[in-house]
Tab-separated table of N, CA and C and ligand atoms in Angstrom:
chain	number	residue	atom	x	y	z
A	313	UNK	N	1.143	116.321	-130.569
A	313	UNK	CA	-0.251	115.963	-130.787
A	313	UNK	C	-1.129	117.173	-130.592
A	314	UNK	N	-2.418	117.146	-131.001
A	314	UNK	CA	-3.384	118.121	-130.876
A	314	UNK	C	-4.243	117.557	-129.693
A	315	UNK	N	-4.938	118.989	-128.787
A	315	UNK	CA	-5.087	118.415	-127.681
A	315	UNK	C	-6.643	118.707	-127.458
A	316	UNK	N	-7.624	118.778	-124.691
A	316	UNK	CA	-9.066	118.863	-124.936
A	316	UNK	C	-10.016	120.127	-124.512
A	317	UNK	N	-10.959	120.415	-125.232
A	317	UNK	CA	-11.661	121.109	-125.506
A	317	UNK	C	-13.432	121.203	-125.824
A	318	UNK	N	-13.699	122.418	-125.969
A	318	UNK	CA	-15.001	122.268	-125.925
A	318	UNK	C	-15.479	122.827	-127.103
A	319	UNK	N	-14.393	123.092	-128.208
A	319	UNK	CA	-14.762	123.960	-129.677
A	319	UNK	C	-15.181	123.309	-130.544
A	320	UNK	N	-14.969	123.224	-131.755
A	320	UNK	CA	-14.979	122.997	-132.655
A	320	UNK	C	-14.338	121.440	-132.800
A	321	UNK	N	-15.369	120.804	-133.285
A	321	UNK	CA	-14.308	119.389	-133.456
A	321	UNK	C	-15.541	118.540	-133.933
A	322	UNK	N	-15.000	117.142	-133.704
A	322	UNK	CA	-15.845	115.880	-133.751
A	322	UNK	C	-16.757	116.076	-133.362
A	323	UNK	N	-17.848	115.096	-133.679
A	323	UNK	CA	-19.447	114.889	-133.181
A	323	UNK	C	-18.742	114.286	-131.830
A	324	UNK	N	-19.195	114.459	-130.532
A	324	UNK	CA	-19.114	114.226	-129.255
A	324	UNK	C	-20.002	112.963	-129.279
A	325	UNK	N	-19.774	111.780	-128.344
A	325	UNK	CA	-20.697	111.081	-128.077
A	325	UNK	C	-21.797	111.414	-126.744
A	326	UNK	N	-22.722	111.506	-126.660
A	326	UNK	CA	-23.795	112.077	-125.734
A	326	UNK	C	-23.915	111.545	-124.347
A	327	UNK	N	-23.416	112.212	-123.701
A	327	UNK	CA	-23.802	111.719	-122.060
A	327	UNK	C	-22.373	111.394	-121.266
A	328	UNK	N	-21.270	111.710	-122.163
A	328	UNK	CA	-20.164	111.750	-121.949
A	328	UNK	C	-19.682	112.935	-121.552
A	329	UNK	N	-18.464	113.191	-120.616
A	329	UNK	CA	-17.859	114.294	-120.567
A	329	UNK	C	-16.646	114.484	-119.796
A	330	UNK	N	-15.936	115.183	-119.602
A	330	UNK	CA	-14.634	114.971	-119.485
A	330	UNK	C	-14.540	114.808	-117.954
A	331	UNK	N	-15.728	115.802	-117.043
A	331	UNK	CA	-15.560	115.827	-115.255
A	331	UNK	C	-14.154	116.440	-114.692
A	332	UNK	N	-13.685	115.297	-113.969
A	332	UNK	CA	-12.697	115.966	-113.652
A	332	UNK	C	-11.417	115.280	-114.463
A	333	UNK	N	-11.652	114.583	-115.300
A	333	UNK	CA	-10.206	114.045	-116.425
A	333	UNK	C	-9.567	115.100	-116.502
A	334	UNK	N	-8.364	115.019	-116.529
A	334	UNK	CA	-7.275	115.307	-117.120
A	334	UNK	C	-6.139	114.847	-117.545
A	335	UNK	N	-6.173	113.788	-118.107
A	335	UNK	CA	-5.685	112.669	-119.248
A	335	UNK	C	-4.597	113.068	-120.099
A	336	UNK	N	-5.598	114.251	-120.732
A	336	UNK	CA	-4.642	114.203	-121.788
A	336	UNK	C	-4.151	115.441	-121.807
A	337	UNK	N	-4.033	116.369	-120.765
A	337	UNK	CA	-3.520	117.426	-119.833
A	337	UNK	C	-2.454	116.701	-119.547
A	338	UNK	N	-2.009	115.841	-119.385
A	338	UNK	CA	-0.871	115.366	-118.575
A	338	UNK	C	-0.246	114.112	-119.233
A	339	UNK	N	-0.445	113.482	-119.908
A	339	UNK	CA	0.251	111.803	-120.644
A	339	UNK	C	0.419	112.259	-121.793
A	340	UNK	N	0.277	113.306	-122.574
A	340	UNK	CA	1.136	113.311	-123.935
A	340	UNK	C	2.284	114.415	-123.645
A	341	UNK	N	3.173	114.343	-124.992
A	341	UNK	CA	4.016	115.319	-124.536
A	341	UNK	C	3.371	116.230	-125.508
A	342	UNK	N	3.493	117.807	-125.925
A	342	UNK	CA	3.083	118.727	-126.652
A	342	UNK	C	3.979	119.527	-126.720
A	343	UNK	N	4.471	119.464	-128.013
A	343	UNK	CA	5.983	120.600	-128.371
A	343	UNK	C	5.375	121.621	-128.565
A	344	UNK	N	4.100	122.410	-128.545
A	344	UNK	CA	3.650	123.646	-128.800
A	344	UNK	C	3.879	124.479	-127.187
A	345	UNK	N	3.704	123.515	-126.225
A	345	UNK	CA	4.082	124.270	-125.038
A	345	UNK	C	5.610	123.998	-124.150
A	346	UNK	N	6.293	123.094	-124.947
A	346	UNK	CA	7.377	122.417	-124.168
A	346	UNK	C	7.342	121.531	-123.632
A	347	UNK	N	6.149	120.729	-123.391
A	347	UNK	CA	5.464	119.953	-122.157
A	347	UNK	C	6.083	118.461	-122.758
A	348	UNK	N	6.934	117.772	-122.038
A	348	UNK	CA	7.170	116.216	-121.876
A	348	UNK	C	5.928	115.860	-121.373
A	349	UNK	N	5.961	114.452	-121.856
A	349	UNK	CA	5.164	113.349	-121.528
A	349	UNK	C	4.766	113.204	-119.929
A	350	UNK	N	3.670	112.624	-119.487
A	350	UNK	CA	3.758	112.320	-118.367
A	350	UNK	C	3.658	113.647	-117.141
A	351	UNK	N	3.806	114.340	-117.351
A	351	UNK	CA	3.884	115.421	-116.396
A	351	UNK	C	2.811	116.481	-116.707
A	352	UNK	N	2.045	117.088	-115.601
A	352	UNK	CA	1.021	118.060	-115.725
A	352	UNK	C	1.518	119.038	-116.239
A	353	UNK	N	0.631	119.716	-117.562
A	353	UNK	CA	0.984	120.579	-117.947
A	353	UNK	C	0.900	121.884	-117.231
A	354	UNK	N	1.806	123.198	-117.374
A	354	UNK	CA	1.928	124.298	-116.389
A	354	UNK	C	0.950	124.845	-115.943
A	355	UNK	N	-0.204	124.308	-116.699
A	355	UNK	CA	-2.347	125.196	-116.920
A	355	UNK	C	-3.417	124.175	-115.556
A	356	UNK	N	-2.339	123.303	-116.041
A	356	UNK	CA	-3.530	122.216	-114.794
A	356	UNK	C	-3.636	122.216	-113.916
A	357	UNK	N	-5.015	122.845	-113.145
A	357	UNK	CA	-5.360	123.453	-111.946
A	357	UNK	C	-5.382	122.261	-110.889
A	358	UNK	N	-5.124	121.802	-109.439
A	358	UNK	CA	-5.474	120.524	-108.841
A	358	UNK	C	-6.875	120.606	-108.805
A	359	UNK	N	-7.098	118.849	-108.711
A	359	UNK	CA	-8.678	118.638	-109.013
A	359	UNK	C	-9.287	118.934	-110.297
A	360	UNK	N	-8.219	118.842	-111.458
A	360	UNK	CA	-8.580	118.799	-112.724
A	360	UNK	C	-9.148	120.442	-113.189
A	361	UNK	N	-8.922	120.614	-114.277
A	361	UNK	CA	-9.154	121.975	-115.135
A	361	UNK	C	-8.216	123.205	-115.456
A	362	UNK	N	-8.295	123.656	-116.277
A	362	UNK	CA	-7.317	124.095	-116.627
A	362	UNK	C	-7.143	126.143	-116.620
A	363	UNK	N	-6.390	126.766	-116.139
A	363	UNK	CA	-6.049	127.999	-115.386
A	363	UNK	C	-6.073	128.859	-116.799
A	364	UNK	N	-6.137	128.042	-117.848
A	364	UNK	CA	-5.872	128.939	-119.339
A	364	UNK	C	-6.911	128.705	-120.182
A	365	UNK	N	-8.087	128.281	-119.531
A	365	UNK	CA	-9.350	127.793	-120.620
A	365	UNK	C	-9.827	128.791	-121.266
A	366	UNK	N	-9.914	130.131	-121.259
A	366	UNK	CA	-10.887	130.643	-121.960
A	366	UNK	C	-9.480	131.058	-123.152
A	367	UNK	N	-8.643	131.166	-122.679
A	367	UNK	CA	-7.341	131.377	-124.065
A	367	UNK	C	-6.491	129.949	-124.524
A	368	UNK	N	-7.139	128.926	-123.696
A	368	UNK	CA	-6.339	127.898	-124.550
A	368	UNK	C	-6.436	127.827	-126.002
A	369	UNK	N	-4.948	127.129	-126.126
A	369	UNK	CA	-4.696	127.191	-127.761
A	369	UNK	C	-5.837	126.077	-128.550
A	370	UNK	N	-5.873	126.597	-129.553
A	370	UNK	CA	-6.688	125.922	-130.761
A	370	UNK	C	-6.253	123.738	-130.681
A	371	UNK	N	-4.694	123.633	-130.068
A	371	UNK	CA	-4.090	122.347	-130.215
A	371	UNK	C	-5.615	121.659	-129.525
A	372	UNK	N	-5.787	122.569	-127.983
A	372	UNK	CA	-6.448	121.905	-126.779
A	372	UNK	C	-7.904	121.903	-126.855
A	373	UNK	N	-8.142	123.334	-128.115
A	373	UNK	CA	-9.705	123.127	-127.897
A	373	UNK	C	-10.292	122.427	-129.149
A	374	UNK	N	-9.551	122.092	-130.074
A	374	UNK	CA	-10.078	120.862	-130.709
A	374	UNK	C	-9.619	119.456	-130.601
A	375	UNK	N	-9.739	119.219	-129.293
A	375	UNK	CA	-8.820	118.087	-128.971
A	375	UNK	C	-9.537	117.044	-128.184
A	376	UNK	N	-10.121	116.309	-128.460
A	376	UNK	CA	-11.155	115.174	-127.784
A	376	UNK	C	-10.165	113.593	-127.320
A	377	UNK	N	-10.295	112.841	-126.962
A	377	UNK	CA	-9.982	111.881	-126.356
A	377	UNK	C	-10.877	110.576	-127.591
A	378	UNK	N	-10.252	109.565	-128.248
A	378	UNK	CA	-11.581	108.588	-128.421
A	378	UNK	C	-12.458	108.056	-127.779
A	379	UNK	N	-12.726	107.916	-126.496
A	379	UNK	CA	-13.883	107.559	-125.463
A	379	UNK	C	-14.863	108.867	-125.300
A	380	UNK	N	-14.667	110.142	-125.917
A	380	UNK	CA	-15.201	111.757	-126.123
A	380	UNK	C	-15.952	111.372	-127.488
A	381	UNK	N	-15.770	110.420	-128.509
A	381	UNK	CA	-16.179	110.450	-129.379
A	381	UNK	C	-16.376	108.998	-130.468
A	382	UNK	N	-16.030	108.023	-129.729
A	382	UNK	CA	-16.574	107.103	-130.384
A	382	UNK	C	-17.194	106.090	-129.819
A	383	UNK	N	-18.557	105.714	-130.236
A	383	UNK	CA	-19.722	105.682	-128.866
A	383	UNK	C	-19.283	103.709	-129.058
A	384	UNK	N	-18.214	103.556	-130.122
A	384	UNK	CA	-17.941	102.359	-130.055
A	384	UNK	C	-17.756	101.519	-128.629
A	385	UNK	N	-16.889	102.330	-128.363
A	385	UNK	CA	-15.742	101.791	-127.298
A	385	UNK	C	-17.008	102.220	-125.998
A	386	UNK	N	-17.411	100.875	-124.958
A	386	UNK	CA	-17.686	101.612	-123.756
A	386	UNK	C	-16.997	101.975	-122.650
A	387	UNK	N	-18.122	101.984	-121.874
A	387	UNK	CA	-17.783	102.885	-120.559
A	387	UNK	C	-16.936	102.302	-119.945
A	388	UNK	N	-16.250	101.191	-119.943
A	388	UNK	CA	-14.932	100.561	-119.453
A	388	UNK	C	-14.001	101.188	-119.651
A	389	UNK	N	-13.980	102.248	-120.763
A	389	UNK	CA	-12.972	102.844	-121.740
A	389	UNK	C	-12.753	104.775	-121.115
A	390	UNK	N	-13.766	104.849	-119.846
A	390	UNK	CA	-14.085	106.369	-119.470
A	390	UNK	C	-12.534	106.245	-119.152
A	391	UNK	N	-11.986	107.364	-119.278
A	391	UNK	CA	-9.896	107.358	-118.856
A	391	UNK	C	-9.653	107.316	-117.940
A	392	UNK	N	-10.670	107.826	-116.875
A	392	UNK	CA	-10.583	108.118	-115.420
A	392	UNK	C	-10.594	106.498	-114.584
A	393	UNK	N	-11.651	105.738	-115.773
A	393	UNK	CA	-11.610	104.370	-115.254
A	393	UNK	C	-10.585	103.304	-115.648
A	394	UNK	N	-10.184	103.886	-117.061
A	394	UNK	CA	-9.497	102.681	-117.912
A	394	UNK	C	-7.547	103.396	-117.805
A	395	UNK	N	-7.373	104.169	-117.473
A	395	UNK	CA	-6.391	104.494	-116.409
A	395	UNK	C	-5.676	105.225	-118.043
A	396	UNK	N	-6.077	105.034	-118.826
A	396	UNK	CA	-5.563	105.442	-120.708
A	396	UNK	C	-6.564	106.324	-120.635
A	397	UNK	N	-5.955	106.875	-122.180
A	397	UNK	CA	-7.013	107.673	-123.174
A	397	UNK	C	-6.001	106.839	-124.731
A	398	UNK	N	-6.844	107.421	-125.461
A	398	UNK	CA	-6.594	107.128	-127.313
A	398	UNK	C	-6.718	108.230	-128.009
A	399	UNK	N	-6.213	108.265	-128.876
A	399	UNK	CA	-6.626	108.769	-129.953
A	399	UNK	C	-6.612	108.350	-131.348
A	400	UNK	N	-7.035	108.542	-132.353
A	400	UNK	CA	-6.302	108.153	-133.636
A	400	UNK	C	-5.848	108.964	-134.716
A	401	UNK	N	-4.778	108.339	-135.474
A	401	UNK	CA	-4.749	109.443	-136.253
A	401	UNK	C	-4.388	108.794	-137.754
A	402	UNK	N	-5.710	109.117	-138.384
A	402	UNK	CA	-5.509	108.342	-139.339
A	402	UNK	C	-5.483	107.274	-139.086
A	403	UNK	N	-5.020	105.847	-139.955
A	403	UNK	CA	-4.839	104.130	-139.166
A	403	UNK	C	-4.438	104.067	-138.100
A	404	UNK	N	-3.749	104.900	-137.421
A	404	UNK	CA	-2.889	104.506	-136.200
A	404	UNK	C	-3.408	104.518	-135.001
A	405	UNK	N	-3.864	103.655	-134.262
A	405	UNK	CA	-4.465	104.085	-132.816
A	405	UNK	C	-3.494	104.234	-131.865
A	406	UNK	N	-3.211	105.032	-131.445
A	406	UNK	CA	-2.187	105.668	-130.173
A	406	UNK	C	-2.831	105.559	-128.818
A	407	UNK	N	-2.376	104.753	-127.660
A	407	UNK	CA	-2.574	104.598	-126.355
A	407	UNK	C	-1.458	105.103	-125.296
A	408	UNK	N	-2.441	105.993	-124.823
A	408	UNK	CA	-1.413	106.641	-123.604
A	408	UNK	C	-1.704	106.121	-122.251
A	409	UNK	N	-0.882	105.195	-121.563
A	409	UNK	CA	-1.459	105.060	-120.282
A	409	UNK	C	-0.665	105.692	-118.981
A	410	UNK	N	-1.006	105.609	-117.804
A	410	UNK	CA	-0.735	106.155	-116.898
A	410	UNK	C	0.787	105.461	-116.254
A	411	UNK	N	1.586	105.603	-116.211
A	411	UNK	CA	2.863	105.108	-115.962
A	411	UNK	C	2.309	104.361	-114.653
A	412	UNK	N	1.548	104.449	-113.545
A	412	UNK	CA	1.814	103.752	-112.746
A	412	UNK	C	0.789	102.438	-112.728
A	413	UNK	N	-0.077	102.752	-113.901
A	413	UNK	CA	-0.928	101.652	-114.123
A	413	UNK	C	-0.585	101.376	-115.424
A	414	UNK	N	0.449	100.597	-115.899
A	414	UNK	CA	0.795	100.482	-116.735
A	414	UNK	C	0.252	98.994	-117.446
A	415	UNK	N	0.130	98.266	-116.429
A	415	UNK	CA	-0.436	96.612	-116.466
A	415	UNK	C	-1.760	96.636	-117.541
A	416	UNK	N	-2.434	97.891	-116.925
A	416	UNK	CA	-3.823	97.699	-117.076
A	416	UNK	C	-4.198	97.650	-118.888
A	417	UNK	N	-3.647	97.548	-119.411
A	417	UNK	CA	-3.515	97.440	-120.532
A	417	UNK	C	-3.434	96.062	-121.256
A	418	UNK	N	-2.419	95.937	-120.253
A	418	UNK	CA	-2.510	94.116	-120.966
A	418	UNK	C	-3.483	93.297	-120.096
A	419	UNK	N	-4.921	93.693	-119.682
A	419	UNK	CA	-5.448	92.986	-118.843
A	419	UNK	C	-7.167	92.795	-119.774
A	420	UNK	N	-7.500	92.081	-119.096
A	420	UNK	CA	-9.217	92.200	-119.839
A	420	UNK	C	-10.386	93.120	-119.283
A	421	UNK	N	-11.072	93.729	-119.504
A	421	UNK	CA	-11.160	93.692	-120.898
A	421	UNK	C	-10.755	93.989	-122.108
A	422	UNK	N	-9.244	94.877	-121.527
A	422	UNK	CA	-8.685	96.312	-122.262
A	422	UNK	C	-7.547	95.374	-123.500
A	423	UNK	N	-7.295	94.387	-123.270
A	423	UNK	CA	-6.093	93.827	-123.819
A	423	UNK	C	-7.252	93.512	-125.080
A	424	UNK	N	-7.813	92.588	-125.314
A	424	UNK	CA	-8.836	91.872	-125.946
A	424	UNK	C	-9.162	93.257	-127.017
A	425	UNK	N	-9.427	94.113	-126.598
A	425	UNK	CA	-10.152	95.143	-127.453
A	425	UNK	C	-9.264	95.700	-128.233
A	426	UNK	N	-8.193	96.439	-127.355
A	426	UNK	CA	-6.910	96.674	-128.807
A	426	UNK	C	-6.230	95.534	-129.854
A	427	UNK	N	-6.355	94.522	-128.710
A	427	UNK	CA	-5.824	93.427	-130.362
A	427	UNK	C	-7.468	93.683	-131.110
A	428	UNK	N	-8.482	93.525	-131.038
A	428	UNK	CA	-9.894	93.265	-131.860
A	428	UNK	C	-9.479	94.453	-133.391
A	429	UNK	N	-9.294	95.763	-131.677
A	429	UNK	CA	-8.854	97.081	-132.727
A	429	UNK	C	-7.357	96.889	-134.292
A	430	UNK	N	-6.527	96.092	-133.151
A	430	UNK	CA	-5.478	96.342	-134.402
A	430	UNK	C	-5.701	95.164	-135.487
A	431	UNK	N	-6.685	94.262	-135.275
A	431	UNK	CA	-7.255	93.449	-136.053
A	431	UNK	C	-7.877	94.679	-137.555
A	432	UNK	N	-8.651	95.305	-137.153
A	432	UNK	CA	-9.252	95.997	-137.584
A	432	UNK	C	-8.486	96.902	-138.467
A	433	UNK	N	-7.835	97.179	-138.082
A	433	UNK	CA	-6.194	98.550	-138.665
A	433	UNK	C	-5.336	98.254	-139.431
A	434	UNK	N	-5.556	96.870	-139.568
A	434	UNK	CA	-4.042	95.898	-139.979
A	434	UNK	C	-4.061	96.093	-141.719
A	435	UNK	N	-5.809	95.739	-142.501
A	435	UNK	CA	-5.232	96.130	-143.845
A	435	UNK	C	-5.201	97.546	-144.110
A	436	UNK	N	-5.797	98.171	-143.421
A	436	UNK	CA	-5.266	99.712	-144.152
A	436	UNK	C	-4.046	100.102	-143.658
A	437	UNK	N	-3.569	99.104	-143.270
A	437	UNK	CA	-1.814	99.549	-143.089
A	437	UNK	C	-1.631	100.413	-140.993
A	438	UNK	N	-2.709	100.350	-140.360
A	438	UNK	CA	-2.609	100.704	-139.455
A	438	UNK	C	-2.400	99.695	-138.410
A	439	UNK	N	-2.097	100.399	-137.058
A	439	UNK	CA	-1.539	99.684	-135.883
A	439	UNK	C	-1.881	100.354	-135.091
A	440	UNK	N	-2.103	99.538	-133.613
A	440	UNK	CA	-2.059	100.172	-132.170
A	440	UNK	C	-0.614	100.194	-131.593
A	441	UNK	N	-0.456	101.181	-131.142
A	441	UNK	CA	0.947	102.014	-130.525
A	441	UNK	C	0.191	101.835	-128.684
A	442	UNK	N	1.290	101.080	-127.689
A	442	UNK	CA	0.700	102.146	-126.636
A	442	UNK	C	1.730	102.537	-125.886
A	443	UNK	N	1.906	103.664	-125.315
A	443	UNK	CA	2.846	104.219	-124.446
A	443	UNK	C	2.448	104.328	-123.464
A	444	UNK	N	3.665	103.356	-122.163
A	444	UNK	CA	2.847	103.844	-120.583
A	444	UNK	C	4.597	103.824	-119.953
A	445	UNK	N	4.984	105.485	-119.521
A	445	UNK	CA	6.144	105.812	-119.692
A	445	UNK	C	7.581	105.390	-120.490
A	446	UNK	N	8.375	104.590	-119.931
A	446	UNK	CA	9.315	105.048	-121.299
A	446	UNK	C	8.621	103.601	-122.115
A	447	UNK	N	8.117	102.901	-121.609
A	447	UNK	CA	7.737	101.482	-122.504
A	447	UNK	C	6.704	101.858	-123.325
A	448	UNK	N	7.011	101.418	-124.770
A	448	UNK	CA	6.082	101.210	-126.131
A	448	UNK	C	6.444	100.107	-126.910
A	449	UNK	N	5.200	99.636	-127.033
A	449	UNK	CA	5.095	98.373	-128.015
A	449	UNK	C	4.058	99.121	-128.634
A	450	UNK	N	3.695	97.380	-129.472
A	450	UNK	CA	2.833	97.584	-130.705
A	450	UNK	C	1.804	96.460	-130.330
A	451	UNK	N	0.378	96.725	-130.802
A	451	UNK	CA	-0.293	95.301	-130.382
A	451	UNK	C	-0.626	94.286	-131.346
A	452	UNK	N	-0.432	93.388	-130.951
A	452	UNK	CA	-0.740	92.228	-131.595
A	452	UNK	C	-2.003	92.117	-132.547
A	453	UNK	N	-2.586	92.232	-133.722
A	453	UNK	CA	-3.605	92.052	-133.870
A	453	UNK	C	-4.131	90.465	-134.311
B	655	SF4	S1	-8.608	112.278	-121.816
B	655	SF4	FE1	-10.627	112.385	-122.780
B	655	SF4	S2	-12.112	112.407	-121.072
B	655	SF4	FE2	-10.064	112.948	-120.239
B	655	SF4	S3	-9.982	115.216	-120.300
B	655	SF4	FE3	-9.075	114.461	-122.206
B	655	SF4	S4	-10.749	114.432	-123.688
B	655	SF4	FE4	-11.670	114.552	-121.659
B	656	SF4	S1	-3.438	124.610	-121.709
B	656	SF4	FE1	-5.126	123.810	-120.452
B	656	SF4	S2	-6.288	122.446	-121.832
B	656	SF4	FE2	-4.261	122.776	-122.758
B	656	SF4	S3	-2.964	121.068	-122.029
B	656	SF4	FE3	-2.677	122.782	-120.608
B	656	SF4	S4	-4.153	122.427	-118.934
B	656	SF4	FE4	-4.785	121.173	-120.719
């Protein structure tokens, strides 16, 4: 996957910002650095931020989170709170959650919204994916 940053990218939604997230520093895997899933990548400083920011790669600095940019989804959805991040790509909405909060997904308000979402995805041929360690399903729309 392509990863987060402060470059070039999407319209940002306003009043948002990453703090001390590091989400998606750590729950995807990224074959550009070697990095498995789930595990902090080698850059991630404790207390969030990253030891390689002013040379991080292009993957990280155009790399937003969907709660970074779609003013759809609220503040239930901040990662730090909703224990996930998203992204999409193309139809597909991809959910990464935190292996040890793995529940929180199938709970409300969060359950309700990805089925709404894969409601939404279903005729252009898209789906919600979510991964919260080795478990992935698909959601119901
Ligand atoms: S998951 Fe989203 S909010 Fe968290 S650091 Fe990445 S882009 Fe920022
Ligand atoms: S290089 Fe920095 S921004 Fe990129 S994944 Fe690692 S810690 Fe995050």
């Amino acid at each position: 996957m392509t990863l987060p940053g402060q470059g070039q990218g999407p319209a940002l939604v306003p009043g948002r910002d990453c703090g001390s997230c590091s989400l998606c520093c750590i729950l995807p895997d990224i074959a550009e650095f070697d990095k498995p899933a789930n595990e902090p990548c080698r850059h991630c400083l404790p207390g969030g931020g990253c030891d390689a920011y002013d040379v991080r790669p292009s993957t990280c600095r155009d790399f937003y989170c969907l709660w970074r940019t779609d003013p759809t989804l609220g503040d239930e959805w901040e990662p730090r709170l909703s224990r996930m991040m998203m992204y999409a790509q193309g139809p597909q909405l991809t959910v990464l959650v935190e292996p040890e909060a793995a529940a929180i997904c199938r709970e409300a308000p969060y359950l309700g919204e990805l089925e709404a979402r894969a409601r939404m995805l279903k005729p252009m041929g898209g789906y919600v994916v979510v991964y919260a360690g080795e478990a992935v399903s698909v959601v119901k729309g």
